[in-house]
Amino acid sequence: MAGSRKVNTMSMATLHRNLVKAAFAALLMLLPARLMAADAAPADKLSDGDKQCLGCHGFEGPKKELPGGKVLSLHVRGDGFAKSVHGAIGCTSCHADVDLKTHSQKPKTIASSREYSVAMTKVCGGCHADALKQNETSVHAMLLASGNPSAPICTDCHGSHAVTPKTAYDTCVGCHLAAMDAHRKWLPNAGLHLEVVSCAACHAPAAQRMVDLRLYDGATKKWVAEKEGKPEFEKTARAADTDGDGLDAMELRKLIGQLNRDEAAQPKNLRGRIELRIGGEAHQLSGKSKAIKDCAICHRQGAEPFQNVAISIFSADGKPLRYKAQKEVLGSVLSVDSLREFYAVGGTRNILLDILLVLAVLAGLTVPIGHQVLKIIVKGELERAARQDKAAKGRDQP
Amino acid sequence: MQRIYVHPFPVRLWHWINAVGFVAMMLTGTQIRYVGIIDLMSFRTAVTVHNWIGFVLIGNYFIWLLFYLFTDKIRVYHPELSPTKHFKASFRQLQYYGYGIFKGSPNPHQVSAYDKFNPMQSMMYQVVMFLLVPLLAVTGVLLWDVQGFYGAVDFFGGIRVVDTVHVLIYIFFAFFIFFHVYMGSLGHTPTAHYKAMFVTGYEEIEEEPGHGGATKR
Ligand code: HEM
């Protein structure tokens, strides 16, 4: 990339010339193989128009100078874009204002990259009206409206050119690292909770929750994903669900057994997470005072999050694929092994143990009561025997 | 009236703490497991208290363990190795509790400093102190930090196995507490054993010369 790095120091005119040349080169596919190698396969899927844009924007180097000595990188990774959910819609779906004829000659005035991003994310709502609407009620949107310069907008959580369905939750921690410790003050096992409860399950209190039992591969330490082009999860799950009413505990056991056919390999297990039933409701984040703090919302038998259960794995492109399971699997004895990594005290307890406890207490109470009753009976018997004895003796004596 | 020193101070100290602690553990444990059915305290308080007292009891267990390991009093916990002898003696003890005690017969087991448990107590306390209490403690510690002890939890068969063992032992103690407290009241007076265990350390043995002949205490 040495060549393109030099571009930095060139004047606008030479940059322009270089960019035109580069665009040409891209179109003619004459770019050095090394530059294109990473992009080659996925980028092939892009339209010619997109490739044209990437001819100038597809590699590091070009930057636009902004007021105050700041710069805006003009680099867009072609491979990341091609693999993203938006690969098919093309650059101009979002950049409709770009006119190639005037494009690089008539520089746009951009006050700051933040301002540009905020303005640009208006286009997202054009196609994602629901998300836009949900987001409008969030604490972040309010912060944005009140002028908070670091309040996140669509692209802060999802990215702009490499948007994937992969969970956007990873980004939360990036901005809220300090807040993670704040949870420790009131939440025992805070680390565990932050792993097994999605942020929005507590911070979007109005949303509906569910238990997502996701397949985890202990050997590779990764979530299991479908193999590219060979989807079989849904089929396998459907086959295990013989009566078609969601997996029950027995069927779930069978399914786990089937997924772990290869006995030599470290078994894959289901890990439970409390998530939202409708992912998009994660936008309805409210302020911390409204967040769920009441443990009983999850740690009570029959709690709301445990009413909906699904098992899931990731699709090849990172979307969660879910298959319904019956909520009873959470408290079943048969799940001792199939759900060996998920148990929330109180919330998912087994009824047989409850019966056993009642019997134990009853037995404990029976001991003193029974023994006292026995005492009365035995004493009564002994006294009667003594009376009879005495009477007999009395009769004997004249 | 003969007085025998059967409960040395470390054992009594352990037992006071253990008795109070166990009751607290049973209450908080029940609250944790039955949120919404029982409302003694908040779930969060129950969890916090349960964890703290749990560690106190584990420390306390070592008072008991070290005392017995480093004194010859461990002999009270030596098992009877002959099964026939053990079962015969147990049967005699059962007969006593089911009949003899009401008649005023003497206890077939004679307490001494090195032999304070009757055969049934001996068996029960061995199981409780060397198996159930340690297992309860180990599973408790694992549940306290499932994430940190992930490897160990997995080794024992996962969080559900660990938790079920913890709960089964809790259920046993829900029975045992009633049983134990009641049996403690069956001394020669209802408070005799309590005084011995909680206050003096001395068991009072009534001498009944001529009664039963064979019982020389
Ligand atoms: C549930 C937890 C408890 C356990 C595991 C337990 C265990 C034991 C053990 C092992 C002994 C024999 C002590 C020795 O080694 O010298 C003992 C004696 C005794 N315990 Fe407990 N105990 C518990 C709770 C209680 C409670 C709550 C009380 C009464 C408030 C109590 C009253 C007594 C009495 C009076 C004795 C001495 C008389 C006898 O040996 O029968 N215990 N206990």
PDB file of N, CA and C in Angstrom, chain A residues 122-181:
ATOM      1  N   LYS A 122     -29.995   9.767   8.355  1.00  0.00           N
ATOM      2  CA  LYS A 122     -31.398  10.006   8.011  1.00  0.00           C
ATOM      3  C   LYS A 122     -31.842   9.016   6.938  1.00  0.00           C
ATOM      4  N   VAL A 123     -30.895   8.599   6.068  1.00  0.00           N
ATOM      5  CA  VAL A 123     -31.289   7.683   4.998  1.00  0.00           C
ATOM      6  C   VAL A 123     -31.696   6.315   5.538  1.00  0.00           C
ATOM      7  N   CYS A 124     -31.133   5.893   6.664  1.00  0.00           N
ATOM      8  CA  CYS A 124     -31.449   4.565   7.199  1.00  0.00           C
ATOM      9  C   CYS A 124     -32.947   4.427   7.409  1.00  0.00           C
ATOM     10  N   GLY A 125     -33.532   5.467   7.995  1.00  0.00           N
ATOM     11  CA  GLY A 125     -34.947   5.437   8.319  1.00  0.00           C
ATOM     12  C   GLY A 125     -35.829   5.287   7.089  1.00  0.00           C
ATOM     13  N   GLY A 126     -35.309   5.676   5.924  1.00  0.00           N
ATOM     14  CA  GLY A 126     -36.072   5.541   4.697  1.00  0.00           C
ATOM     15  C   GLY A 126     -36.478   4.100   4.432  1.00  0.00           C
ATOM     16  N   CYS A 127     -35.615   3.176   4.732  1.00  0.00           N
ATOM     17  CA  CYS A 127     -35.935   1.761   4.523  1.00  0.00           C
ATOM     18  C   CYS A 127     -36.311   1.068   5.831  1.00  0.00           C
ATOM     19  N   HIS A 128     -35.843   1.578   6.940  1.00  0.00           N
ATOM     20  CA  HIS A 128     -36.092   0.917   8.229  1.00  0.00           C
ATOM     21  C   HIS A 128     -36.966   1.811   9.103  1.00  0.00           C
ATOM     22  N   ALA A 129     -38.178   2.032   8.644  1.00  0.00           N
ATOM     23  CA  ALA A 129     -39.062   2.956   9.342  1.00  0.00           C
ATOM     24  C   ALA A 129     -39.342   2.507  10.774  1.00  0.00           C
ATOM     25  N   ASP A 130     -39.515   1.183  10.958  1.00  0.00           N
ATOM     26  CA  ASP A 130     -39.818   0.668  12.303  1.00  0.00           C
ATOM     27  C   ASP A 130     -38.682   0.982  13.276  1.00  0.00           C
ATOM     28  N   ALA A 131     -37.479   0.651  12.822  1.00  0.00           N
ATOM     29  CA  ALA A 131     -36.319   0.860  13.684  1.00  0.00           C
ATOM     30  C   ALA A 131     -36.173   2.340  14.026  1.00  0.00           C
ATOM     31  N   LEU A 132     -36.407   3.176  13.014  1.00  0.00           N
ATOM     32  CA  LEU A 132     -36.298   4.618  13.239  1.00  0.00           C
ATOM     33  C   LEU A 132     -37.288   5.053  14.304  1.00  0.00           C
ATOM     34  N   LYS A 133     -38.520   4.558  14.187  1.00  0.00           N
ATOM     35  CA  LYS A 133     -39.569   4.962  15.111  1.00  0.00           C
ATOM     36  C   LYS A 133     -39.255   4.471  16.533  1.00  0.00           C
ATOM     37  N   GLN A 134     -38.846   3.210  16.610  1.00  0.00           N
ATOM     38  CA  GLN A 134     -38.504   2.665  17.931  1.00  0.00           C
ATOM     39  C   GLN A 134     -37.361   3.457  18.544  1.00  0.00           C
ATOM     40  N   ASN A 135     -36.401   3.773  17.710  1.00  0.00           N
ATOM     41  CA  ASN A 135     -35.218   4.453  18.209  1.00  0.00           C
ATOM     42  C   ASN A 135     -35.546   5.855  18.719  1.00  0.00           C
ATOM     43  N   GLU A 136     -36.586   6.452  18.135  1.00  0.00           N
ATOM     44  CA  GLU A 136     -36.923   7.822  18.529  1.00  0.00           C
ATOM     45  C   GLU A 136     -37.275   7.941  20.003  1.00  0.00           C
ATOM     46  N   THR A 137     -37.792   6.846  20.587  1.00  0.00           N
ATOM     47  CA  THR A 137     -38.192   6.909  21.995  1.00  0.00           C
ATOM     48  C   THR A 137     -37.041   6.575  22.936  1.00  0.00           C
ATOM     49  N   SER A 138     -35.891   6.208  22.372  1.00  0.00           N
ATOM     50  CA  SER A 138     -34.818   5.719  23.243  1.00  0.00           C
ATOM     51  C   SER A 138     -34.100   6.850  23.968  1.00  0.00           C
ATOM     52  N   VAL A 139     -33.467   6.481  25.042  1.00  0.00           N
ATOM     53  CA  VAL A 139     -32.715   7.446  25.833  1.00  0.00           C
ATOM     54  C   VAL A 139     -31.610   8.083  24.989  1.00  0.00           C
ATOM     55  N   HIS A 140     -31.061   7.295  24.046  1.00  0.00           N
ATOM     56  CA  HIS A 140     -30.000   7.838  23.199  1.00  0.00           C
ATOM     57  C   HIS A 140     -30.519   8.929  22.264  1.00  0.00           C
ATOM     58  N   ALA A 141     -31.723   8.702  21.696  1.00  0.00           N
ATOM     59  CA  ALA A 141     -32.296   9.694  20.788  1.00  0.00           C
ATOM     60  C   ALA A 141     -32.593  10.998  21.525  1.00  0.00           C
ATOM     61  N   MET A 142     -33.051  10.863  22.757  1.00  0.00           N
ATOM     62  CA  MET A 142     -33.317  12.062  23.563  1.00  0.00           C
ATOM     63  C   MET A 142     -32.015  12.823  23.814  1.00  0.00           C
ATOM     64  N   LEU A 143     -30.972  12.023  24.096  1.00  0.00           N
ATOM     65  CA  LEU A 143     -29.681  12.655  24.348  1.00  0.00           C
ATOM     66  C   LEU A 143     -29.205  13.387  23.096  1.00  0.00           C
ATOM     67  N   LEU A 144     -29.417  12.739  21.950  1.00  0.00           N
ATOM     68  CA  LEU A 144     -29.011  13.346  20.680  1.00  0.00           C
ATOM     69  C   LEU A 144     -29.768  14.656  20.468  1.00  0.00           C
ATOM     70  N   ALA A 145     -31.079  14.591  20.710  1.00  0.00           N
ATOM     71  CA  ALA A 145     -31.915  15.775  20.512  1.00  0.00           C
ATOM     72  C   ALA A 145     -31.478  16.908  21.433  1.00  0.00           C
ATOM     73  N   SER A 146     -31.002  16.544  22.618  1.00  0.00           N
ATOM     74  CA  SER A 146     -30.588  17.593  23.542  1.00  0.00           C
ATOM     75  C   SER A 146     -29.146  18.023  23.291  1.00  0.00           C
ATOM     76  N   GLY A 147     -28.576  17.509  22.208  1.00  0.00           N
ATOM     77  CA  GLY A 147     -27.268  18.004  21.790  1.00  0.00           C
ATOM     78  C   GLY A 147     -26.066  17.276  22.358  1.00  0.00           C
ATOM     79  N   ASN A 148     -26.264  16.101  22.940  1.00  0.00           N
ATOM     80  CA  ASN A 148     -25.131  15.332  23.463  1.00  0.00           C
ATOM     81  C   ASN A 148     -24.246  14.883  22.294  1.00  0.00           C
ATOM     82  N   PRO A 149     -22.980  15.299  22.283  1.00  0.00           N
ATOM     83  CA  PRO A 149     -22.138  15.024  21.126  1.00  0.00           C
ATOM     84  C   PRO A 149     -21.695  13.561  21.020  1.00  0.00           C
ATOM     85  N   SER A 150     -21.879  12.770  22.097  1.00  0.00           N
ATOM     86  CA  SER A 150     -21.446  11.378  21.959  1.00  0.00           C
ATOM     87  C   SER A 150     -22.601  10.383  21.999  1.00  0.00           C
ATOM     88  N   ALA A 151     -23.843  10.873  21.952  1.00  0.00           N
ATOM     89  CA  ALA A 151     -24.981   9.952  21.938  1.00  0.00           C
ATOM     90  C   ALA A 151     -24.937   9.134  20.653  1.00  0.00           C
ATOM     91  N   PRO A 152     -25.125   7.833  20.754  1.00  0.00           N
ATOM     92  CA  PRO A 152     -24.990   6.999  19.558  1.00  0.00           C
ATOM     93  C   PRO A 152     -26.149   7.167  18.575  1.00  0.00           C
ATOM     94  N   ILE A 153     -25.798   7.125  17.295  1.00  0.00           N
ATOM     95  CA  ILE A 153     -26.790   7.116  16.223  1.00  0.00           C
ATOM     96  C   ILE A 153     -26.707   5.758  15.539  1.00  0.00           C
ATOM     97  N   CYS A 154     -27.579   5.514  14.555  1.00  0.00           N
ATOM     98  CA  CYS A 154     -27.656   4.192  13.927  1.00  0.00           C
ATOM     99  C   CYS A 154     -26.280   3.607  13.644  1.00  0.00           C
ATOM    100  N   THR A 155     -25.429   4.391  13.003  1.00  0.00           N
ATOM    101  CA  THR A 155     -24.158   3.844  12.545  1.00  0.00           C
ATOM    102  C   THR A 155     -23.169   3.578  13.676  1.00  0.00           C
ATOM    103  N   ASP A 156     -23.343   4.223  14.834  1.00  0.00           N
ATOM    104  CA  ASP A 156     -22.447   3.941  15.955  1.00  0.00           C
ATOM    105  C   ASP A 156     -22.648   2.519  16.456  1.00  0.00           C
ATOM    106  N   CYS A 157     -23.887   2.035  16.354  1.00  0.00           N
ATOM    107  CA  CYS A 157     -24.157   0.688  16.845  1.00  0.00           C
ATOM    108  C   CYS A 157     -24.062  -0.343  15.727  1.00  0.00           C
ATOM    109  N   HIS A 158     -24.437   0.046  14.507  1.00  0.00           N
ATOM    110  CA  HIS A 158     -24.506  -0.948  13.432  1.00  0.00           C
ATOM    111  C   HIS A 158     -23.373  -0.828  12.431  1.00  0.00           C
ATOM    112  N   GLY A 159     -22.666   0.288  12.436  1.00  0.00           N
ATOM    113  CA  GLY A 159     -21.679   0.545  11.392  1.00  0.00           C
ATOM    114  C   GLY A 159     -22.387   1.109  10.179  1.00  0.00           C
ATOM    115  N   SER A 160     -21.602   1.602   9.225  1.00  0.00           N
ATOM    116  CA  SER A 160     -22.256   2.174   8.047  1.00  0.00           C
ATOM    117  C   SER A 160     -22.080   1.302   6.812  1.00  0.00           C
ATOM    118  N   HIS A 161     -20.893   0.732   6.639  1.00  0.00           N
ATOM    119  CA  HIS A 161     -20.646  -0.032   5.409  1.00  0.00           C
ATOM    120  C   HIS A 161     -20.451  -1.513   5.641  1.00  0.00           C
ATOM    121  N   ALA A 162     -20.436  -1.945   6.845  1.00  0.00           N
ATOM    122  CA  ALA A 162     -20.266  -3.377   7.115  1.00  0.00           C
ATOM    123  C   ALA A 162     -21.361  -3.842   8.055  1.00  0.00           C
ATOM    124  N   VAL A 163     -22.589  -3.393   7.811  1.00  0.00           N
ATOM    125  CA  VAL A 163     -23.710  -3.760   8.680  1.00  0.00           C
ATOM    126  C   VAL A 163     -24.012  -5.241   8.515  1.00  0.00           C
ATOM    127  N   THR A 164     -24.017  -5.982   9.634  1.00  0.00           N
ATOM    128  CA  THR A 164     -24.415  -7.388   9.585  1.00  0.00           C
ATOM    129  C   THR A 164     -25.509  -7.598  10.618  1.00  0.00           C
ATOM    130  N   PRO A 165     -26.241  -8.689  10.494  1.00  0.00           N
ATOM    131  CA  PRO A 165     -27.272  -8.939  11.500  1.00  0.00           C
ATOM    132  C   PRO A 165     -26.663  -9.358  12.827  1.00  0.00           C
ATOM    133  N   LYS A 166     -25.388  -9.594  12.852  1.00  0.00           N
ATOM    134  CA  LYS A 166     -24.712  -9.967  14.108  1.00  0.00           C
ATOM    135  C   LYS A 166     -25.075  -8.941  15.154  1.00  0.00           C
ATOM    136  N   THR A 167     -25.255  -9.432  16.330  1.00  0.00           N
ATOM    137  CA  THR A 167     -25.767  -8.594  17.390  1.00  0.00           C
ATOM    138  C   THR A 167     -24.977  -7.292  17.562  1.00  0.00           C
ATOM    139  N   ALA A 168     -25.723  -6.228  17.710  1.00  0.00           N
ATOM    140  CA  ALA A 168     -25.104  -4.909  17.877  1.00  0.00           C
ATOM    141  C   ALA A 168     -24.731  -4.671  19.326  1.00  0.00           C
ATOM    142  N   TYR A 169     -24.980  -5.680  20.197  1.00  0.00           N
ATOM    143  CA  TYR A 169     -24.751  -5.467  21.620  1.00  0.00           C
ATOM    144  C   TYR A 169     -23.280  -5.273  21.956  1.00  0.00           C
ATOM    145  N   ASP A 170     -22.409  -5.838  21.113  1.00  0.00           N
ATOM    146  CA  ASP A 170     -20.980  -5.712  21.408  1.00  0.00           C
ATOM    147  C   ASP A 170     -20.589  -4.241  21.528  1.00  0.00           C
ATOM    148  N   THR A 171     -21.266  -3.409  20.759  1.00  0.00           N
ATOM    149  CA  THR A 171     -20.894  -2.000  20.758  1.00  0.00           C
ATOM    150  C   THR A 171     -21.247  -1.307  22.068  1.00  0.00           C
ATOM    151  N   CYS A 172     -22.261  -1.808  22.770  1.00  0.00           N
ATOM    152  CA  CYS A 172     -22.695  -1.136  23.995  1.00  0.00           C
ATOM    153  C   CYS A 172     -21.521  -1.006  24.962  1.00  0.00           C
ATOM    154  N   VAL A 173     -20.814  -2.119  25.130  1.00  0.00           N
ATOM    155  CA  VAL A 173     -19.753  -2.151  26.125  1.00  0.00           C
ATOM    156  C   VAL A 173     -18.638  -1.172  25.761  1.00  0.00           C
ATOM    157  N   GLY A 174     -18.404  -1.023  24.459  1.00  0.00           N
ATOM    158  CA  GLY A 174     -17.368  -0.098  24.013  1.00  0.00           C
ATOM    159  C   GLY A 174     -17.567   1.298  24.579  1.00  0.00           C
ATOM    160  N   CYS A 175     -18.799   1.770  24.591  1.00  0.00           N
ATOM    161  CA  CYS A 175     -19.077   3.106  25.123  1.00  0.00           C
ATOM    162  C   CYS A 175     -19.350   3.095  26.619  1.00  0.00           C
ATOM    163  N   HIS A 176     -19.779   1.937  27.141  1.00  0.00           N
ATOM    164  CA  HIS A 176     -20.244   1.917  28.540  1.00  0.00           C
ATOM    165  C   HIS A 176     -19.376   1.063  29.446  1.00  0.00           C
ATOM    166  N   LEU A 177     -18.104   1.037  29.160  1.00  0.00           N
ATOM    167  CA  LEU A 177     -17.211   0.197  29.954  1.00  0.00           C
ATOM    168  C   LEU A 177     -17.315   0.522  31.440  1.00  0.00           C
ATOM    169  N   ALA A 178     -17.356   1.817  31.738  1.00  0.00           N
ATOM    170  CA  ALA A 178     -17.393   2.229  33.144  1.00  0.00           C
ATOM    171  C   ALA A 178     -18.677   1.760  33.819  1.00  0.00           C
ATOM    172  N   ALA A 179     -19.762   1.711  33.041  1.00  0.00           N
ATOM    173  CA  ALA A 179     -21.055   1.333  33.622  1.00  0.00           C
ATOM    174  C   ALA A 179     -21.079  -0.142  34.008  1.00  0.00           C
ATOM    175  N   MET A 180     -20.225  -0.958  33.392  1.00  0.00           N
ATOM    176  CA  MET A 180     -20.232  -2.378  33.720  1.00  0.00           C
ATOM    177  C   MET A 180     -19.946  -2.574  35.207  1.00  0.00           C
ATOM    178  N   ASP A 181     -19.025  -1.784  35.728  1.00  0.00           N
ATOM    179  CA  ASP A 181     -18.706  -1.869  37.148  1.00  0.00           C
ATOM    180  C   ASP A 181     -19.857  -1.394  38.017  1.00  0.00           C
TER     181      ASP A 181
END
